[in-house]
CSV table of C-alpha atoms and ligand atoms in Angstrom, one decimal:
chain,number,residue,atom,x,y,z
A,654,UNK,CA,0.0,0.0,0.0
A,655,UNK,CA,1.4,3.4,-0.6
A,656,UNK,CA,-1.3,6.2,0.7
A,657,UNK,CA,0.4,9.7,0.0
A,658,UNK,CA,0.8,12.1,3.3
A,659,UNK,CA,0.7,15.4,3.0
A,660,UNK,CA,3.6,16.8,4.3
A,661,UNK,CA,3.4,18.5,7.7
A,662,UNK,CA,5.8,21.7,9.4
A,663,UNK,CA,5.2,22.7,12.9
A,664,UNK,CA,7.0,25.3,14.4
A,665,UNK,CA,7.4,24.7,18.0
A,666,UNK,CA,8.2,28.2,19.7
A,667,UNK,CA,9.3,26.6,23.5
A,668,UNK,CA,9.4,29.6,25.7
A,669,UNK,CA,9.8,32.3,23.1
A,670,UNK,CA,7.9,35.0,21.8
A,671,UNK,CA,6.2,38.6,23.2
A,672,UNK,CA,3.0,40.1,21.6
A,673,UNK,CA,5.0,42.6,19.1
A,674,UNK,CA,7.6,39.8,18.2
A,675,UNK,CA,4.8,37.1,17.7
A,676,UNK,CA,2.4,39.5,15.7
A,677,UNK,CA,5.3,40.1,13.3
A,678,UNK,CA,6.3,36.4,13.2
A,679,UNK,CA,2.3,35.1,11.9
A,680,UNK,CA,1.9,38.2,9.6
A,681,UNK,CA,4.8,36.8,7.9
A,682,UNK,CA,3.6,33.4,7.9
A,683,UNK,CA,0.2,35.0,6.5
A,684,UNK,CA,1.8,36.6,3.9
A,685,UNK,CA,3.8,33.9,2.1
A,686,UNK,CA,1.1,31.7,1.6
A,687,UNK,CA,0.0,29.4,0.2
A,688,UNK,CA,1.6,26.5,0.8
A,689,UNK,CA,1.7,23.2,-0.4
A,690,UNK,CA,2.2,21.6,3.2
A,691,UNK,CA,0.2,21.8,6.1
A,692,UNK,CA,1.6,24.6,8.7
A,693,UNK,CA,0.8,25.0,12.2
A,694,UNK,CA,2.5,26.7,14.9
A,695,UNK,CA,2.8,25.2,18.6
A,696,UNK,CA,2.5,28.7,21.0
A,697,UNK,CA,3.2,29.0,24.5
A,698,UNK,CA,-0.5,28.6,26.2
A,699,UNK,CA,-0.8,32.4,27.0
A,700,UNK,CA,-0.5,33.4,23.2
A,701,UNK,CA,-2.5,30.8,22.2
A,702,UNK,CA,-6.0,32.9,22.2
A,703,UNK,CA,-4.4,35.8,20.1
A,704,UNK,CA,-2.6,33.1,17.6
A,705,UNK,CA,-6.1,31.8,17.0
A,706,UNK,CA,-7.6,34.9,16.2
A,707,UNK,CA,-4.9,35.9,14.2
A,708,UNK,CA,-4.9,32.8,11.7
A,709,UNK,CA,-8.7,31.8,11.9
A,710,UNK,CA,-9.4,32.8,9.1
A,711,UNK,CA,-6.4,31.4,7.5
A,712,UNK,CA,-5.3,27.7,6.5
A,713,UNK,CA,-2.4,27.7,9.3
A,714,UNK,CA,-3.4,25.8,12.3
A,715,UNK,CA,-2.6,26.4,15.9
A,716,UNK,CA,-1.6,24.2,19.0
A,717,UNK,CA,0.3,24.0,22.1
A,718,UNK,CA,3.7,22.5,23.5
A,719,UNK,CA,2.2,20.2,26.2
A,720,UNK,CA,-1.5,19.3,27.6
A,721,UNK,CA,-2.1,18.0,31.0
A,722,UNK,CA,-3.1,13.6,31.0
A,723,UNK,CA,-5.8,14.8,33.1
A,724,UNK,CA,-9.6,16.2,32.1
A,725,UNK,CA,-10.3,18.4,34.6
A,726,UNK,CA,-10.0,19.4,38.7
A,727,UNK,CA,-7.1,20.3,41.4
A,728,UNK,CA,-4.2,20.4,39.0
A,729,UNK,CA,-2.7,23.8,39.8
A,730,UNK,CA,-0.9,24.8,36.6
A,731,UNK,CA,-2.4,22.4,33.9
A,732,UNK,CA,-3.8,23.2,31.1
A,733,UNK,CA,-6.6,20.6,29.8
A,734,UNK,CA,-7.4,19.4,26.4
A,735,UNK,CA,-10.6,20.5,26.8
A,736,UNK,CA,-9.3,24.3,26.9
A,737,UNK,CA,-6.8,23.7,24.4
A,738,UNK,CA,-10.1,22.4,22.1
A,739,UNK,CA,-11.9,25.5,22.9
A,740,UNK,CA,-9.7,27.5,21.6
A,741,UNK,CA,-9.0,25.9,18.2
A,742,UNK,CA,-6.2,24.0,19.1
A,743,UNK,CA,-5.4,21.3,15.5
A,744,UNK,CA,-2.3,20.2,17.5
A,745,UNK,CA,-0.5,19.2,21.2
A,746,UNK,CA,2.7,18.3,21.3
A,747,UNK,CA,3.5,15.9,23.9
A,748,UNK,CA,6.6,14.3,25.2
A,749,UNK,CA,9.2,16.5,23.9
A,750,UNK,CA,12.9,15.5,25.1
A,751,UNK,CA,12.8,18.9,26.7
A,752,UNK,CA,9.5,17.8,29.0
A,753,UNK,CA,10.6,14.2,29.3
A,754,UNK,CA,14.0,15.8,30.9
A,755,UNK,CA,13.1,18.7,32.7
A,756,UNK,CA,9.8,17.5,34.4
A,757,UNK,CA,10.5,13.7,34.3
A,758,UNK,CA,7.4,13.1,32.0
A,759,UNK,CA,7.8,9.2,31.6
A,760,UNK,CA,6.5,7.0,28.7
A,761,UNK,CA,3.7,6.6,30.7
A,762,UNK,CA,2.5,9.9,31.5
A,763,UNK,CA,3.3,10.7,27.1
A,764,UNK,CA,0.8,8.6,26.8
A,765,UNK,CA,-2.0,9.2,28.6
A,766,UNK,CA,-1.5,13.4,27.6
A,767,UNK,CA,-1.8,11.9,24.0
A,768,UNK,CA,-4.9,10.3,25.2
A,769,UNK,CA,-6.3,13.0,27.0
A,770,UNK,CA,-5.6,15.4,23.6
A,771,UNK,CA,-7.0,12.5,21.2
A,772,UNK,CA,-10.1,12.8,23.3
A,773,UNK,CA,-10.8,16.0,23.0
A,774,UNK,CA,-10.1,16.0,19.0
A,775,UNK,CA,-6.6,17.4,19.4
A,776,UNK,CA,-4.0,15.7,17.4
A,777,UNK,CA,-1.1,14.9,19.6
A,778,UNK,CA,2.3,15.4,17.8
A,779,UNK,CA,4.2,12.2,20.2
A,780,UNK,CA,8.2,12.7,20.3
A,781,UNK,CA,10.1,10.3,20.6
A,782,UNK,CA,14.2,10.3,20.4
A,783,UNK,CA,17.5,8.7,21.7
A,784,UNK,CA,19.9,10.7,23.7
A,785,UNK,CA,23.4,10.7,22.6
A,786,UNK,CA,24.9,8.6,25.0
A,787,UNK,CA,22.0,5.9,23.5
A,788,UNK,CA,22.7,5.7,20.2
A,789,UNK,CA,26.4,5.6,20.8
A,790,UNK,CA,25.5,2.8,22.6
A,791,UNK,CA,23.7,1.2,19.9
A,792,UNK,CA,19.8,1.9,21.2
A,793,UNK,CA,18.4,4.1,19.7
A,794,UNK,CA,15.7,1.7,17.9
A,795,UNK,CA,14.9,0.2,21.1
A,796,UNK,CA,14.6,3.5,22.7
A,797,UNK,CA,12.1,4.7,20.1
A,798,UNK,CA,10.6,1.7,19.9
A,799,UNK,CA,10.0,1.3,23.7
A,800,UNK,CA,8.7,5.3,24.0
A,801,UNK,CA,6.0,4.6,21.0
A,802,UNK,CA,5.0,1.6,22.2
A,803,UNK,CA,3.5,3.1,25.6
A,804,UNK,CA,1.6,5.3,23.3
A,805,UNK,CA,0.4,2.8,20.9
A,806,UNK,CA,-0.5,1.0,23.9
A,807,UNK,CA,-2.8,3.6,25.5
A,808,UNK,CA,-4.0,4.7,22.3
A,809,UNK,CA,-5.1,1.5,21.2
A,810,UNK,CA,-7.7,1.7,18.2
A,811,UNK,CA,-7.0,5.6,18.0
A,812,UNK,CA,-3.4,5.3,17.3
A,813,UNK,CA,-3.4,6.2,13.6
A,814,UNK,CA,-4.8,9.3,14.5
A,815,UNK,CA,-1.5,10.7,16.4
A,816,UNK,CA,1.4,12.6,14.1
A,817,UNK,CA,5.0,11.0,15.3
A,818,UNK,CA,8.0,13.1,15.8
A,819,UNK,CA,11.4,11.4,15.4
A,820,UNK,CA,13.5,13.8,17.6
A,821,UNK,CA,17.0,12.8,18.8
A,822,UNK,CA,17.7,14.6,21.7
A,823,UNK,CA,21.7,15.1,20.3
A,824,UNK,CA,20.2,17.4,17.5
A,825,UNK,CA,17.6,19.4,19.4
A,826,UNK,CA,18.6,23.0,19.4
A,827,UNK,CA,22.7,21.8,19.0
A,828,UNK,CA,23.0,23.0,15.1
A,829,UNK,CA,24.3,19.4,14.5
A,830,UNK,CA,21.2,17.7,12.3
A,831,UNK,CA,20.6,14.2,11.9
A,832,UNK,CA,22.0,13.1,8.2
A,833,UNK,CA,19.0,12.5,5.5
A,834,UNK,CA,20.0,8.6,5.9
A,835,UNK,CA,20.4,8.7,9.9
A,836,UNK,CA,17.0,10.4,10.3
A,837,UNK,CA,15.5,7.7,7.3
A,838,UNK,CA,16.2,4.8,9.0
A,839,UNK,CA,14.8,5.6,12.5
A,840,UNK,CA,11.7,6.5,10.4
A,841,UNK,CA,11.5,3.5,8.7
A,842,UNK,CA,11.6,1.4,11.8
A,843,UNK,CA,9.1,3.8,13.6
A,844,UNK,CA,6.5,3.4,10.5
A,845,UNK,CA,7.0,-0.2,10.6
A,846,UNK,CA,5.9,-0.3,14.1
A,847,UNK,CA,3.0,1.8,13.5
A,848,UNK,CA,1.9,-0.2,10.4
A,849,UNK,CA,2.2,-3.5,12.7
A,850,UNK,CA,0.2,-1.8,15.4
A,851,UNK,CA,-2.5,-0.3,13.5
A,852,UNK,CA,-2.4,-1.5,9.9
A,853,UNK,CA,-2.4,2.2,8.8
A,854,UNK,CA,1.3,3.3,9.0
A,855,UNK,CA,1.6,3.9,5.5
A,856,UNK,CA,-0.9,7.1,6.1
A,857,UNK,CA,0.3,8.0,9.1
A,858,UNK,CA,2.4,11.3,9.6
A,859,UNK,CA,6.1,11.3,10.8
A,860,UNK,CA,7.6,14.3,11.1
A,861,UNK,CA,11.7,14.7,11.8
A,862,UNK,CA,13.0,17.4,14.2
A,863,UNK,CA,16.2,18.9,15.2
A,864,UNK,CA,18.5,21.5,13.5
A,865,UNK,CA,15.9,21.3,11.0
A,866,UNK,CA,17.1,24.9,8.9
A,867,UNK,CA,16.1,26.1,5.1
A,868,UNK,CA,19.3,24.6,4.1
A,869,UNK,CA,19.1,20.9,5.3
A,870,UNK,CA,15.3,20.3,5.3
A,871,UNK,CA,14.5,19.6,1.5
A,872,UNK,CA,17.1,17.0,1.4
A,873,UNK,CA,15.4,15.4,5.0
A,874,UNK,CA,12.0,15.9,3.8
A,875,UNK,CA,12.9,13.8,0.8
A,876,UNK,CA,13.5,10.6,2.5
A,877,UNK,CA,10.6,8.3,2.0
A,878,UNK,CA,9.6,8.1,5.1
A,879,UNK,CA,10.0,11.2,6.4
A,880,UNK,CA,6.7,13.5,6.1
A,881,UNK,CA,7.7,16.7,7.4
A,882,UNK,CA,9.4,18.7,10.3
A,883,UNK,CA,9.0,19.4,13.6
A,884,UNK,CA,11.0,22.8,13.7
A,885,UNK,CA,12.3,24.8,17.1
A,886,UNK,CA,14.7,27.4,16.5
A,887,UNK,CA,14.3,28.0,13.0
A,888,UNK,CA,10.5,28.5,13.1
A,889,UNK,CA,11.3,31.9,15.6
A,890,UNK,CA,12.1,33.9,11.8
A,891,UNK,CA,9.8,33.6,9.5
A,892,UNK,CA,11.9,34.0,6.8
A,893,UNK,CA,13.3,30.7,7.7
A,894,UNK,CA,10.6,29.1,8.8
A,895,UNK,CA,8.5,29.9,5.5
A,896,UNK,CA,11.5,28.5,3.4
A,897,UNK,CA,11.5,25.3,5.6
A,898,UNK,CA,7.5,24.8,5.2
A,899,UNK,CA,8.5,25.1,1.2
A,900,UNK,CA,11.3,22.7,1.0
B,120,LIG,C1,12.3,21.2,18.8
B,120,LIG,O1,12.3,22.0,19.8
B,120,LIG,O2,11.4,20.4,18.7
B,120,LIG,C2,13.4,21.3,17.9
B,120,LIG,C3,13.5,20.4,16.9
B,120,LIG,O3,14.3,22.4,18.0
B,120,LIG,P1,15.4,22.8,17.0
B,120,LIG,O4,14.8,22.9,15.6
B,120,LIG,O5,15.9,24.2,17.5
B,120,LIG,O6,16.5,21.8,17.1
């Protein structure tokens, strides 16, 4: 089977922006259009009400950079999907290496945020990546392998509907990119799990991020299996980042 997918940019902004700066950013994003791939920005939650009324009525979508695995109540801080769904929200990302690091988000808890987005209609962009000191080890498929799994797992019948992320953790926000045939070969094995799982990998979206720049991506976005980008740093200028969502 050989289903064509779309190809997918997200720009992840992380902790970055202000109201002037991220006005300037979408009006640039708004002005190159169209594109041929889907765009959508991730927004720290407090911009996320003025990013939906500043691309409504365009075909960029919106999302955030985390949702809480809980539905409501006592959770001083979260944001639930429910919000995120209110206000527009195509896309969560959940489990980036920066969350699963800095607030010890396990496989476990990636997966239930994915469920808790997936219930609520929001598509959860799942990352999954190897640390350094794993793939010079010689893990890295089991690493990606074990992190999907949990969410393939919890997801059960819905798991075609999640968009994967291949992110090592060596490239994220280092300037040193995964090569074309490095980043290819994770994806490979990462689709043939999902097609094994759900018997729709072929359609299924995986996107590659880290060091993603207008200069590397067309030759990443290339490889057969790899469907798009997941972009940090270079999705901040939208010079860069509108030349990435054309590669
Ligand atoms: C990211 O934050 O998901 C990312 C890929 O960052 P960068 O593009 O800066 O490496």
């Amino acid at each position: 089977m050989n289903t064509p997918r779309k190809t997918l940019v997200v720009g992840n902004w992380k902790m970055h922006g202000s109201r002037p700066a991220n006005a300037e950013l979408l009006a640039g994003l708004l002005a190159a259009r169209p594109y041929t791939a889907d765009v959508a920005v991730c927004v720290p939650f407090v911009y996320l009400s003025e990013t939906a009324a500043t691309l409504a009525s365009s075909d960029i979508r919106w999302g955030s950079q985390d949702v809480s695995a809980h539905a409501q109540g006592a959770y001083t801080g979260e944001v639930s999907a429910g919000m995120l769904a209110e206000l527009g929200c195509r896309y969560a990302i959940v489990g980036h290496s920066e969350r699963r690091a800095y607030h010890a988000e396990s496989d476990e808890i990636v997966a239930a945020k994915a469920q808790a987005a997936l219930a609520k209609g929001v598509t959860p962009v799942v990352c999954v990546g190897e640390t350094l000191a794993e793939r010079e080890a010689g893990q890295t498929e089991a690493v990606v392998k074990r992190q999907l799994s949990a969410v393939i797992h919890t997801l059960a019948h819905c798991a075609a509907e999640m968009v994967v992320a291949y992110e090592p953790v060596w490239a994220i926000g280092t300037g040193r990119t995964a090569s074309p045939e490095q980043a290819q070969s994770v994806h490979a094995v990462l689709r043939a799990q999902l097609q094994a799982a759900t018997g729709h990998g072929a359609a299924m979206r995986i996107l590659y991020g880290g060091s993603v720049k207008p200069d590397n991506a067309a030759s990443l976005f290339a490889q057969p299996d790899i469907d798009g980008g997941l972009i940090g740093g270079a999705a901040l200028k939208a010079a860069d980042f509108v030349a990435i969502c054309r590669a």
